[in-house]
Short mmCIF file of C-alpha atoms and ligand atoms in Angstrom, two decimals:
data_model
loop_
_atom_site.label_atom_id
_atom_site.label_comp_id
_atom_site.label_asym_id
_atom_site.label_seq_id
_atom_site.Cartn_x
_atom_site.Cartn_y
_atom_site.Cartn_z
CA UNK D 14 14.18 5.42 28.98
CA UNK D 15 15.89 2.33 27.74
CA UNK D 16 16.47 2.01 24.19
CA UNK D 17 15.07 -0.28 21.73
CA UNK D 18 17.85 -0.06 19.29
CA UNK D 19 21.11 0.78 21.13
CA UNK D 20 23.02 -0.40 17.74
CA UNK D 21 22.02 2.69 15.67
CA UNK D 22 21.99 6.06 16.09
CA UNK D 23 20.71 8.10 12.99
CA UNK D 24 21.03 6.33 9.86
CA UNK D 25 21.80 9.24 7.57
CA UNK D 26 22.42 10.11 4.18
CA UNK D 27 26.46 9.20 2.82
CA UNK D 28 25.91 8.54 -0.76
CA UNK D 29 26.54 5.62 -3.69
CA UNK D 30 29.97 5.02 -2.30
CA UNK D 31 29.27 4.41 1.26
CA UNK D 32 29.90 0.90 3.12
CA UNK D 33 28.35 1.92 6.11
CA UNK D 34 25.57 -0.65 6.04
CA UNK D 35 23.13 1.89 8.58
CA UNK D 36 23.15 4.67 5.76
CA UNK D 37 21.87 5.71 2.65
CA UNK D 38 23.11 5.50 -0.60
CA UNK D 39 20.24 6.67 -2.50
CA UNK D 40 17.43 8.54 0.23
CA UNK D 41 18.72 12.31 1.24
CA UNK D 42 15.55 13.29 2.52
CA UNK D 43 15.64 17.06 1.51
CA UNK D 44 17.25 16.68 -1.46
CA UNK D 45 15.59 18.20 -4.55
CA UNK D 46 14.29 16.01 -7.57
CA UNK D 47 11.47 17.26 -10.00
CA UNK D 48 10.94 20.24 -8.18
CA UNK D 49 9.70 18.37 -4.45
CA UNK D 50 12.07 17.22 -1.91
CA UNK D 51 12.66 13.70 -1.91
CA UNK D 52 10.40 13.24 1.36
CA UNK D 53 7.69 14.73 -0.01
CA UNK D 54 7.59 12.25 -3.10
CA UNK D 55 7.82 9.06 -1.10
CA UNK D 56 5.80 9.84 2.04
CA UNK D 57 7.36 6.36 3.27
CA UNK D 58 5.30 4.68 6.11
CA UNK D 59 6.54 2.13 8.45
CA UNK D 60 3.72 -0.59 9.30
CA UNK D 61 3.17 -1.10 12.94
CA UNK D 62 2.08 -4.73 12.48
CA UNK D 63 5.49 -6.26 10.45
CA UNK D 64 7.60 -3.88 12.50
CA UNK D 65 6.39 -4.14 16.12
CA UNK D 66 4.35 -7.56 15.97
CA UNK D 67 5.45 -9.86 13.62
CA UNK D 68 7.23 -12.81 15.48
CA UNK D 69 7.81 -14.15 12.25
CA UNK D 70 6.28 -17.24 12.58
CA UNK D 71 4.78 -19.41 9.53
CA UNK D 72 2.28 -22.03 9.32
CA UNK D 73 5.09 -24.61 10.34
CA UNK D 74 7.36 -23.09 12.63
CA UNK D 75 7.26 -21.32 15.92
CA UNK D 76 7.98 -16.76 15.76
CA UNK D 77 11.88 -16.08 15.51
CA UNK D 78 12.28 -12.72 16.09
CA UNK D 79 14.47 -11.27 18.93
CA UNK D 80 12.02 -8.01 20.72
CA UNK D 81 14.42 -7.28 23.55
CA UNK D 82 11.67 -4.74 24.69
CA UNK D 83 8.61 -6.72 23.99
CA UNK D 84 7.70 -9.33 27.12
CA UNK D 85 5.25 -10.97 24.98
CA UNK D 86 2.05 -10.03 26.92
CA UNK D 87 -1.07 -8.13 26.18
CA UNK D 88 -0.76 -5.73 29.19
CA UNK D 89 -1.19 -1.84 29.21
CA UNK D 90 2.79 -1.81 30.11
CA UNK D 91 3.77 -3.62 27.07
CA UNK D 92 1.77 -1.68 24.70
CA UNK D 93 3.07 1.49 25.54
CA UNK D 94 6.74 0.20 25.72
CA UNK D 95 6.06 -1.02 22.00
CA UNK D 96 4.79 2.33 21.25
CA UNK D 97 8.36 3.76 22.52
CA UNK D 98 10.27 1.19 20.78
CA UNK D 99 8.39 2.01 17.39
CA UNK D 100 8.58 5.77 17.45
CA UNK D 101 12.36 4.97 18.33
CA UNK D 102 12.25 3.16 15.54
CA UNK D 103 10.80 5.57 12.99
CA UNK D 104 13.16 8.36 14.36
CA UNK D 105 16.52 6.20 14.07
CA UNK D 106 15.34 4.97 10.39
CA UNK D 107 14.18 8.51 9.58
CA UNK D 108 10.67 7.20 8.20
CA UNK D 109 8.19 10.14 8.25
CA UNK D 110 4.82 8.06 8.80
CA UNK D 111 3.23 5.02 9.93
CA UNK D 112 0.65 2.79 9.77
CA UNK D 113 -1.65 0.92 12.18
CA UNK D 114 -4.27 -1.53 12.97
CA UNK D 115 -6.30 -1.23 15.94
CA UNK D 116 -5.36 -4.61 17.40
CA UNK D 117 -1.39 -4.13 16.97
CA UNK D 118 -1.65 -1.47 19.33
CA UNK D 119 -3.51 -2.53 21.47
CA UNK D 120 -5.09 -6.20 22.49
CA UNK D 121 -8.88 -7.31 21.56
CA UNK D 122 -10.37 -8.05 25.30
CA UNK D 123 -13.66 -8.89 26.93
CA UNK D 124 -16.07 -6.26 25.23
CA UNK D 125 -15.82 -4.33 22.49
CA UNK D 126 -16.06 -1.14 25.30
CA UNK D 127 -13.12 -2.70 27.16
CA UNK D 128 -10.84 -2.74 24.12
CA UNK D 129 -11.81 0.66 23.09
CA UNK D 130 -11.31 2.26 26.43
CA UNK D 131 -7.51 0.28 26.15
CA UNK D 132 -6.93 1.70 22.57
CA UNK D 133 -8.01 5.10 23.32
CA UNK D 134 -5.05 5.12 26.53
CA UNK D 135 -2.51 3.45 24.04
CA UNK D 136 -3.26 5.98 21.35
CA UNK D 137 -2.77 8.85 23.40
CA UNK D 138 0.62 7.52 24.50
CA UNK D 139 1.05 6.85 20.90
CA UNK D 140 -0.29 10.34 19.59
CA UNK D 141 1.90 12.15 22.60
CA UNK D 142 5.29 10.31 21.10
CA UNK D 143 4.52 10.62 16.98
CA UNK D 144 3.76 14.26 17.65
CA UNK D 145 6.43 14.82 19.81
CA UNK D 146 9.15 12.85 16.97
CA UNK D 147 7.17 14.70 14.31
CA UNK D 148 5.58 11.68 13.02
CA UNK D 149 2.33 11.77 11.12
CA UNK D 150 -0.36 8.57 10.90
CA UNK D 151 -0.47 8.14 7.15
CA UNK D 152 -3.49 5.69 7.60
CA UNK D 153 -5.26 3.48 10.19
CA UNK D 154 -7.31 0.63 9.98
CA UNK D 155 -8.96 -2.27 12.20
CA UNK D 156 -8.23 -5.58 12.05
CA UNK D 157 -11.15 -7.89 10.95
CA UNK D 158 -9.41 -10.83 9.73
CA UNK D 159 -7.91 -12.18 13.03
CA UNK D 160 -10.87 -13.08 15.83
CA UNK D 161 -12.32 -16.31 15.41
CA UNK D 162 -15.91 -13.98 14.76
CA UNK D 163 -14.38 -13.05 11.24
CA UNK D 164 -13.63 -16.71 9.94
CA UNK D 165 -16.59 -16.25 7.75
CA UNK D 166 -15.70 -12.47 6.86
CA UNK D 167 -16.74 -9.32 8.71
CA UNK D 168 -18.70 -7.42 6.25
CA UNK D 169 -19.11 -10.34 4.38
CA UNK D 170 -20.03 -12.55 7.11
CA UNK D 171 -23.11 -14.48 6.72
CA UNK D 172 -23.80 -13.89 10.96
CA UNK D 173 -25.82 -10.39 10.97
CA UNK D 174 -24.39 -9.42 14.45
CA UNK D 175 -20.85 -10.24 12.91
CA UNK D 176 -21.44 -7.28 10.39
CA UNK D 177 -22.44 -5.26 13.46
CA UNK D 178 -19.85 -5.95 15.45
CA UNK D 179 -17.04 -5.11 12.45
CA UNK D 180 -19.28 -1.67 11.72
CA UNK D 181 -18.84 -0.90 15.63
CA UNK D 182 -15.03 -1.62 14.88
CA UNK D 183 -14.80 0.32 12.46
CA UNK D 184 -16.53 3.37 13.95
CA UNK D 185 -13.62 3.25 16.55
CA UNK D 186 -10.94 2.83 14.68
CA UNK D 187 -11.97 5.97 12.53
CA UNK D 188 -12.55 7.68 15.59
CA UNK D 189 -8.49 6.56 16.73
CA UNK D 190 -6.90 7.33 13.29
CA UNK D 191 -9.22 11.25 13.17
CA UNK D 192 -8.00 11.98 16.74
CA UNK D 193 -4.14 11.07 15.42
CA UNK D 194 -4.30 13.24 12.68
CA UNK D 195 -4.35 10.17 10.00
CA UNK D 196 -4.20 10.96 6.40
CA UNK D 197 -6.49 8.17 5.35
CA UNK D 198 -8.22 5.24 6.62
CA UNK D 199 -7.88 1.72 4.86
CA UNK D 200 -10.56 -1.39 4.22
CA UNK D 201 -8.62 -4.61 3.62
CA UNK D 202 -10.96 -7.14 3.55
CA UNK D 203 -8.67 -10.06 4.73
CA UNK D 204 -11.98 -12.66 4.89
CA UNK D 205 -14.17 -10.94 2.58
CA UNK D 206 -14.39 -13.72 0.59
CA UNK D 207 -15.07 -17.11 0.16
CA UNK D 208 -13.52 -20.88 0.70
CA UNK D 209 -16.74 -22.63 -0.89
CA UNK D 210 -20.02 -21.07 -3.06
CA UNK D 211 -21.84 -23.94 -1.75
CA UNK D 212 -21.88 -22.01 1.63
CA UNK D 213 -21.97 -18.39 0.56
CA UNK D 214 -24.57 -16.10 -1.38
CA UNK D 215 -22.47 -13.98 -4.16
CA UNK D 216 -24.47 -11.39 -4.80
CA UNK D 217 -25.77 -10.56 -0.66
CA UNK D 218 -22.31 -10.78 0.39
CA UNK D 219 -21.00 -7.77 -2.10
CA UNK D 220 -24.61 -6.00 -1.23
CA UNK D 221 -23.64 -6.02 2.98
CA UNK D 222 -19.98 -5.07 1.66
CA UNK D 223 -21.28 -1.87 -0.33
CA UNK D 224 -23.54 -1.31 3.43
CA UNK D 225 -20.36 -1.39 5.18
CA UNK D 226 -18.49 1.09 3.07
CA UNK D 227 -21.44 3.95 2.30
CA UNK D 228 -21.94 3.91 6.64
CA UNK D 229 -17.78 4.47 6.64
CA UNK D 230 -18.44 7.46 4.20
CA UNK D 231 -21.14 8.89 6.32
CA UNK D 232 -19.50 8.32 9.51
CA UNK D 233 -16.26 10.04 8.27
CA UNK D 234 -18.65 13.35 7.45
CA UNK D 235 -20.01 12.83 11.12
CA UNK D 236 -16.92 12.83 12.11
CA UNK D 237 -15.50 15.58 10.16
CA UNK D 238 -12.26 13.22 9.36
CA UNK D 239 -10.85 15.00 6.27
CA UNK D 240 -8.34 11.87 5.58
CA UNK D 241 -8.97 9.52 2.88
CA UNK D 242 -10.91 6.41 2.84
CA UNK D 243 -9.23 3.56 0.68
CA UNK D 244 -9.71 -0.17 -0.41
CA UNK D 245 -6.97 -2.34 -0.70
CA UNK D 246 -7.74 -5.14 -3.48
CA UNK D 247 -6.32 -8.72 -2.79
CA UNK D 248 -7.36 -11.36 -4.88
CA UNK D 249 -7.05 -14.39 -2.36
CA UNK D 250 -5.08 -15.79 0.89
CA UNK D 251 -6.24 -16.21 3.52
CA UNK D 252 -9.70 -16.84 1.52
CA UNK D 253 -10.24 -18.88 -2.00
CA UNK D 254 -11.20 -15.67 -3.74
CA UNK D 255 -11.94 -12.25 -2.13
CA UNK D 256 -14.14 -9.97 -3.62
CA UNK D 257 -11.75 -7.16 -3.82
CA UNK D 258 -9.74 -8.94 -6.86
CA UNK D 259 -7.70 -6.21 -7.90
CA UNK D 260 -7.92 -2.40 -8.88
CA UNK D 261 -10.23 -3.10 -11.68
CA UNK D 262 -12.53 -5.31 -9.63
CA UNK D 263 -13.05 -2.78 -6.88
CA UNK D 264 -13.18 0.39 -9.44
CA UNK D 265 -16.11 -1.81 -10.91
CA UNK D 266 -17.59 -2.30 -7.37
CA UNK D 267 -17.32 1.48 -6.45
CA UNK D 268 -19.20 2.19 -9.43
CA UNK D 269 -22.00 -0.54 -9.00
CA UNK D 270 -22.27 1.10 -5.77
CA UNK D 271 -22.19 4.42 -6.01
CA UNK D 272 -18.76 4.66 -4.08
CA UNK D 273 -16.69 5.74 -6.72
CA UNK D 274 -15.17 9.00 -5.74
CA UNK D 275 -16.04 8.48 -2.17
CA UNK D 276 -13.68 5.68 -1.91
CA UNK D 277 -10.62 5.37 -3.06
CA UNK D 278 -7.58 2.33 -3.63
CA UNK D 279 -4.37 1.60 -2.09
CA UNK D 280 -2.31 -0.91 -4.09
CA UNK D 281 -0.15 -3.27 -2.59
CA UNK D 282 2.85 -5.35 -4.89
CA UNK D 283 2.17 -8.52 -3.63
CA UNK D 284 -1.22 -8.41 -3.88
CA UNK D 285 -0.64 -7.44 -7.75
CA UNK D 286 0.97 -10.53 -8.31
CA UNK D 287 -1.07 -12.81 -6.53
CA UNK D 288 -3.72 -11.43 -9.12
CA UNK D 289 -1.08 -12.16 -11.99
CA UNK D 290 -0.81 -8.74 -12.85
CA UNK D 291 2.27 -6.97 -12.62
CA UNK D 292 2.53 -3.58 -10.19
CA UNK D 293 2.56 -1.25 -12.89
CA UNK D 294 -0.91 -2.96 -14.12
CA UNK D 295 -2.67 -2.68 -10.95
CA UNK D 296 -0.79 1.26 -10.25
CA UNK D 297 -2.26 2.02 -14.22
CA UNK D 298 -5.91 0.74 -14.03
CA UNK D 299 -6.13 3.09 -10.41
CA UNK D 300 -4.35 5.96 -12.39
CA UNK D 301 -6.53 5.76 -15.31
CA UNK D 302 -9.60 6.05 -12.80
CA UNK D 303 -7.87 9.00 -10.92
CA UNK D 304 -7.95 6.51 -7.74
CA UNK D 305 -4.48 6.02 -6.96
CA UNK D 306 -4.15 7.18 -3.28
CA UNK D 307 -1.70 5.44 -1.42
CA UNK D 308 0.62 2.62 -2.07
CA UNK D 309 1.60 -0.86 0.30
CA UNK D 310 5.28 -1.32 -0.68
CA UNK D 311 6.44 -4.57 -0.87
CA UNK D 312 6.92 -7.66 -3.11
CA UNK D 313 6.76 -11.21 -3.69
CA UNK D 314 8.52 -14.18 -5.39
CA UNK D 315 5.84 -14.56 -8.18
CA UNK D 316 7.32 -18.07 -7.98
CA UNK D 317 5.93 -19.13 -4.57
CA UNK D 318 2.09 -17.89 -4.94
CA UNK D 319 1.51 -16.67 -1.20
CA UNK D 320 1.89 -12.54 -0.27
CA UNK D 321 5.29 -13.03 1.67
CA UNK D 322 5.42 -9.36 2.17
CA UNK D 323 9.28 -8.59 1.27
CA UNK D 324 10.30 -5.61 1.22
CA UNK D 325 10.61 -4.33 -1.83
CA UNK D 326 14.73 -3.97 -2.45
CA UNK D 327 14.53 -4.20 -6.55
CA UNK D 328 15.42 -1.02 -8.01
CA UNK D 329 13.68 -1.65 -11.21
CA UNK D 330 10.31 -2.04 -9.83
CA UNK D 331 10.63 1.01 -7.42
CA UNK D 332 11.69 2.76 -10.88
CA UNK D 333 8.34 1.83 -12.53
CA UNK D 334 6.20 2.20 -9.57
CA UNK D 335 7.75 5.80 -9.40
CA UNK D 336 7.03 6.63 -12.98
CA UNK D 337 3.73 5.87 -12.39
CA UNK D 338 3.57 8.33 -9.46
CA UNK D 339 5.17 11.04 -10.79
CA UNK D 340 3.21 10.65 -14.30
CA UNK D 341 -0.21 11.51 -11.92
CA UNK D 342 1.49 14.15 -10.13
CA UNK D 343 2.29 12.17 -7.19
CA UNK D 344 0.59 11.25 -3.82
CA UNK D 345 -2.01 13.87 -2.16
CA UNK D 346 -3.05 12.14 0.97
CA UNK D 347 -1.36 8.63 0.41
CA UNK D 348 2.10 7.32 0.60
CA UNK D 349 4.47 4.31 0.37
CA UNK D 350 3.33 2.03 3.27
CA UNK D 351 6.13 -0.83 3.75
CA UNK D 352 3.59 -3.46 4.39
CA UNK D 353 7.00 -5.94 4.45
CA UNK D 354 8.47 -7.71 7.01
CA UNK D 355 11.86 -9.95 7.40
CA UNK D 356 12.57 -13.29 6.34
CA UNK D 357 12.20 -15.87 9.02
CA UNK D 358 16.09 -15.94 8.95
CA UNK D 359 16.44 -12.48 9.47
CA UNK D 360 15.38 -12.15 13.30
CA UNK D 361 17.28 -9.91 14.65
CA UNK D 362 16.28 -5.72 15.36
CA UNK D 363 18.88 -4.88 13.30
CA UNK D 364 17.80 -6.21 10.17
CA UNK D 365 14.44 -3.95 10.96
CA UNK D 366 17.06 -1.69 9.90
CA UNK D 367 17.98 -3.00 7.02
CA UNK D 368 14.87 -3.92 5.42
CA UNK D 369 14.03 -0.62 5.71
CA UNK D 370 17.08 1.26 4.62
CA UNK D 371 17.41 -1.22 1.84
CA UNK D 372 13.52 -0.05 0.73
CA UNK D 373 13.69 3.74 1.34
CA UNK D 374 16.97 3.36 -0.81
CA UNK D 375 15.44 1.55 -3.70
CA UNK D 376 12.83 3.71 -3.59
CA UNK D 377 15.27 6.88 -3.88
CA UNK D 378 16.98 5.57 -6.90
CA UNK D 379 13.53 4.77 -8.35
CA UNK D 380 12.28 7.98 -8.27
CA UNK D 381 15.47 9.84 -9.35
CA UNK D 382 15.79 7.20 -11.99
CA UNK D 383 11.76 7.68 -13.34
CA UNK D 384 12.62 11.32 -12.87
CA UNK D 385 15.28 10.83 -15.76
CA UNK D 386 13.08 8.82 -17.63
CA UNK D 387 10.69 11.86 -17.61
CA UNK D 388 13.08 14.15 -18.29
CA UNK D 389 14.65 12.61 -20.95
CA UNK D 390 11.38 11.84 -22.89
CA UNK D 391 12.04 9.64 -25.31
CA UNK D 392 9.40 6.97 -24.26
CA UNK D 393 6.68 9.57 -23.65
CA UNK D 394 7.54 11.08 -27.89
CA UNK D 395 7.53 7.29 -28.62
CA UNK D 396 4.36 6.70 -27.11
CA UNK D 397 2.61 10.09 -28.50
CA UNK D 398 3.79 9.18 -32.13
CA UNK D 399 2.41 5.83 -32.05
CA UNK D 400 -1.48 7.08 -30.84
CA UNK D 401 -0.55 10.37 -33.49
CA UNK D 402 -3.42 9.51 -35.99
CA UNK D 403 -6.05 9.43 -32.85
CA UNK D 404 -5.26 13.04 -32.93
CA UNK D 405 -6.18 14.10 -36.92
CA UNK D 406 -9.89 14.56 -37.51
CA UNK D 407 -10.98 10.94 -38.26
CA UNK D 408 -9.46 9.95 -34.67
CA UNK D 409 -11.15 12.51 -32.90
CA UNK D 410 -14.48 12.19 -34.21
CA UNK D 411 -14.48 8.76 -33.13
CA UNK D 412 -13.58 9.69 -29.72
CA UNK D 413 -15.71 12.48 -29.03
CA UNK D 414 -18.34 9.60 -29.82
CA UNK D 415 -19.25 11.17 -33.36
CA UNK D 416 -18.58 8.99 -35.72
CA UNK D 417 -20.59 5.36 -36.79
CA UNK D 418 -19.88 2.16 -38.31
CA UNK D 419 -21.77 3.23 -41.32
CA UNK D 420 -19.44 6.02 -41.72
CA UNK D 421 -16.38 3.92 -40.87
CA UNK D 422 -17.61 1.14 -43.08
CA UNK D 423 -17.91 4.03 -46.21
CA UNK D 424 -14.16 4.89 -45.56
CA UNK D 425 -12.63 1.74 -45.02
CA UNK D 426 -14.39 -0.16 -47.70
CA UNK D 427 -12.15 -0.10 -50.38
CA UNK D 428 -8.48 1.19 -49.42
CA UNK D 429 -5.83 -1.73 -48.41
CA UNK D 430 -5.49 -1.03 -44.15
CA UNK D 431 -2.15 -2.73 -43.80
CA UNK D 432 -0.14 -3.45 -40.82
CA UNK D 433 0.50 -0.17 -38.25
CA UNK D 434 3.45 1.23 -37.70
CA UNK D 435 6.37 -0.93 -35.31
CA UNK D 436 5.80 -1.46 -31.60
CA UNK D 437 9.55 -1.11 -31.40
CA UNK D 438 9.03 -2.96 -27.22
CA UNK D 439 12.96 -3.79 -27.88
CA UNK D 440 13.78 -0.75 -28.59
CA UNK D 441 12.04 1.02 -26.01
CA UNK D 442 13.12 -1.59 -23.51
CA UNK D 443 16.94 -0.42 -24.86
CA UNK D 444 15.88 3.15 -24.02
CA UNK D 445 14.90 2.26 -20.78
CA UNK D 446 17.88 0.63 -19.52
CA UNK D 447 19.93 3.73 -21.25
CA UNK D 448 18.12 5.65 -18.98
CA UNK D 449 17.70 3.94 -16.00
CA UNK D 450 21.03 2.04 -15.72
CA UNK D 451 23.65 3.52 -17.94
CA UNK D 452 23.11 6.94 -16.42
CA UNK D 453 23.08 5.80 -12.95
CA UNK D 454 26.66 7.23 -12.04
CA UNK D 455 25.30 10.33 -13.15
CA UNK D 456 23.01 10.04 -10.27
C1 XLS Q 25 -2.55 -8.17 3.99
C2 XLS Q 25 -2.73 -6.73 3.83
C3 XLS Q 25 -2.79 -5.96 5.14
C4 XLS Q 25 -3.33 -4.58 4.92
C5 XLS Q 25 -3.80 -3.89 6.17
O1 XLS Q 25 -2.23 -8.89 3.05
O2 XLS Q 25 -1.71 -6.25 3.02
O3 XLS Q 25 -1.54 -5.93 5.74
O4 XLS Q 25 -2.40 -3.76 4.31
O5 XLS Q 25 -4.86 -4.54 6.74
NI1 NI Q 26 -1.21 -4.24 2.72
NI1 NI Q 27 -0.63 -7.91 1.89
#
């Protein structure tokens, strides 16, 4: 078989001082840090759709990107030489999962029957090879943003036998990702939203969208698939507003629904700052729910306002996304997706590569680096001393829901409540750099 990437063997492990540009400085896969090997922390996921079909072209110019081993059709051939070229992929850049929608691997045709029947062939070629390589599906997903049917939306759509049509999508594409093995199984909802509420109903729209999710959760009992199910919030692009904002948005929705617990979220960095919240925000409302599952790993330039889907090189931010990992106990089921792809620039295979390597590395040093953080405590005994009243017998009463504002009233009346003790952010933020960066030749 001809290779995809002749340029590369193995990129491997060399350490901080290496200037071998296809190795890493940071990722040693079985290394040990807070007690799990490194692999088993980061679960990282390669995306089928930046990785093996984006031409990267943009609303003005034409797709860039050299695929020596893609001929640019939609036949049978072409998928399962894409399928080669990816698993290639995953085993040169020693990336443990991957991601997938049903359309990247294989085209939409005639009939819904005819592009199942070609999905079902491609997957098997595709299950044969991951299993084979020893790769696992860390989610799947259909597309149902891209078909002129899903301008309006696809659960959301006002069109009746549009909602069908995305419910018999769906159906499949659980059916694929259980028959792979998938961990989980995600619900973007690129068009679930709206460009105008002169044309839409609010309240239906979120209604059909609840439908859509509580037939998923029965259909995955049906189906016995023990994997996952997960939202991923977005606030807008390609739509005005879509109804899955951010985490808090959807947790609210789940409730209102009775989905909570069912369903779960996957959080993607752009998408956190196309809602104006920072990462950590978005990873701490999900944590605080217990519905952090799986993670899309990327980021933006806040500056710019679209999801351009870098990947996410900045150490700092794969420090604090760690530390919120680690501080639930890390993924179960989920992972860190790379839902990134290259600049437009950037068009050749080997800077696949280096997105990649560039990620999994920044990603290494964050978790070593929010392992420290851990281990050195200071923020966490900052943190505790600050809430330390909430734990005497006033605080508690009021959280176990005992006390009243008569009562609080009484006891507040007539003392002098001054101003509480220093937030001390500087200081902490001095701490934190201690930690993360002054220590880092120690990693
Ligand atoms: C787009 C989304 C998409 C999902 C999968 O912005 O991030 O790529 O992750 O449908
Ligand atoms: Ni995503
Ligand atoms: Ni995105």
């Amino acid at each position: 078989m001809q290779q995809a990437f002749p340029f590369v063997d193995r990129v491997r492990y060399e350490g901080p001082a290496t200037r071998n540009p296809f190795a890493f400085r940071h990722y040693d896969a079985d290394a040990v840090v807070a007690g799990r090997p490194m692999r088993d922390h980061l679960r990282f996921a390669a995306c089928y759709w930046h990785t093996m079909r984006n031409g990267l072209g943009d609303p003005f110019g034409m797709p860039t990107a050299a695929m020596p081993w893609d001929d640019g059709t939609d036949s049978e051939g072409n998928c399962l030489r894409r399928v080669d070229a990816f698993v290639e992929f995953l085993e040169k850049c020693g990336i443990d999962r991957f991601c997938f929608h049903d359309r990247d691997v294989a085209p939409e045709l005639g009939t819904l029957r005819e592009s199942n029947a070609m999905l079902d062939r491609v997957a098997a070629h595709l299950k044969a090879r991951a299993d084979a390589a020893g790769k696992r599906l860390l989610w799947g997903t259909a597309c149902l943003f891209a078909h002129p049917r899903y301008m309006a939306g696809a659960a959301t759509s006002p069109d009746v036998r549009v909602f069908a049509h995305a419910c018999a999508q769906v159906k499949h594409a659980m059916e694929v990702t259980h028959r792979l093995g998938g961990e989980g199984y995600v619900f973007w909802g690129g068009r679930e939203g709206y460009s105008s509420l002169l044309n839409r109903d609010m309240a239906r729209d979120l209604r059909h969208l609840a439908r859509m999710l509580q037939m998923a959760v029965d259909w995955k009992a049906e189906l016995g698939f023990k994997g996952t199910l997960y939202v991923e919030p977005k606030p807008r692009e390609p739509s005005v507003h879509q109804y899955d904002f951010d985490a808090a948005t959807v947790l609210g929705f789940l409730r209102e629904h009775g989905l909570f617990g069912k369903v779960t979220l996957n959080i993607e960095t752009n998408h956190a700052t196309l809602a104006a919240h920072d990462m950590e925000h978005e990873l701490r409302v999900a944590a605080a729910a217990g519905a952090l599952g799986s993670i899309d790993a990327n980021m933006g330039t806040p500056n710019c306002g679209w999801d351009t889907d870098q990947y996410p090189t900045d150490y700092s931010l794969a420090t604090r996304v760690m530390e919120v990992v680690l501080s639930t106990g890390g993924f179960t089921t989920g992972g860190l997706n790379f839902d990134a792809k290259r600049r437009r620039e950037s068009w050749s295979p080997e800077d696949l590569f280096h997105g990649h390597i560039a990620s999994m590395d920044a990603f290494a040093f964050g978790l070593k680096a929010a392992a420290a953080l851990r281990a050195d405590g200071r923020l966490a005994d900052a943190l505790r001393r600050r809430y330390a009243a909430w734990d005497g017998e006033l605080g508690q009463r009021i959280e176990r829901g005992e006390a009243s504002f008569a009562e609080l009233e009484r006891l507040v009346a007539d003392e002098r409540v001054g101003s509480p003790a220093s937030g001390m952010q500087e200081r902490l933020e001095d701490t934190w750099n201690a930690v993360v960066w002054d220590a880092r030749t120690a990693r």
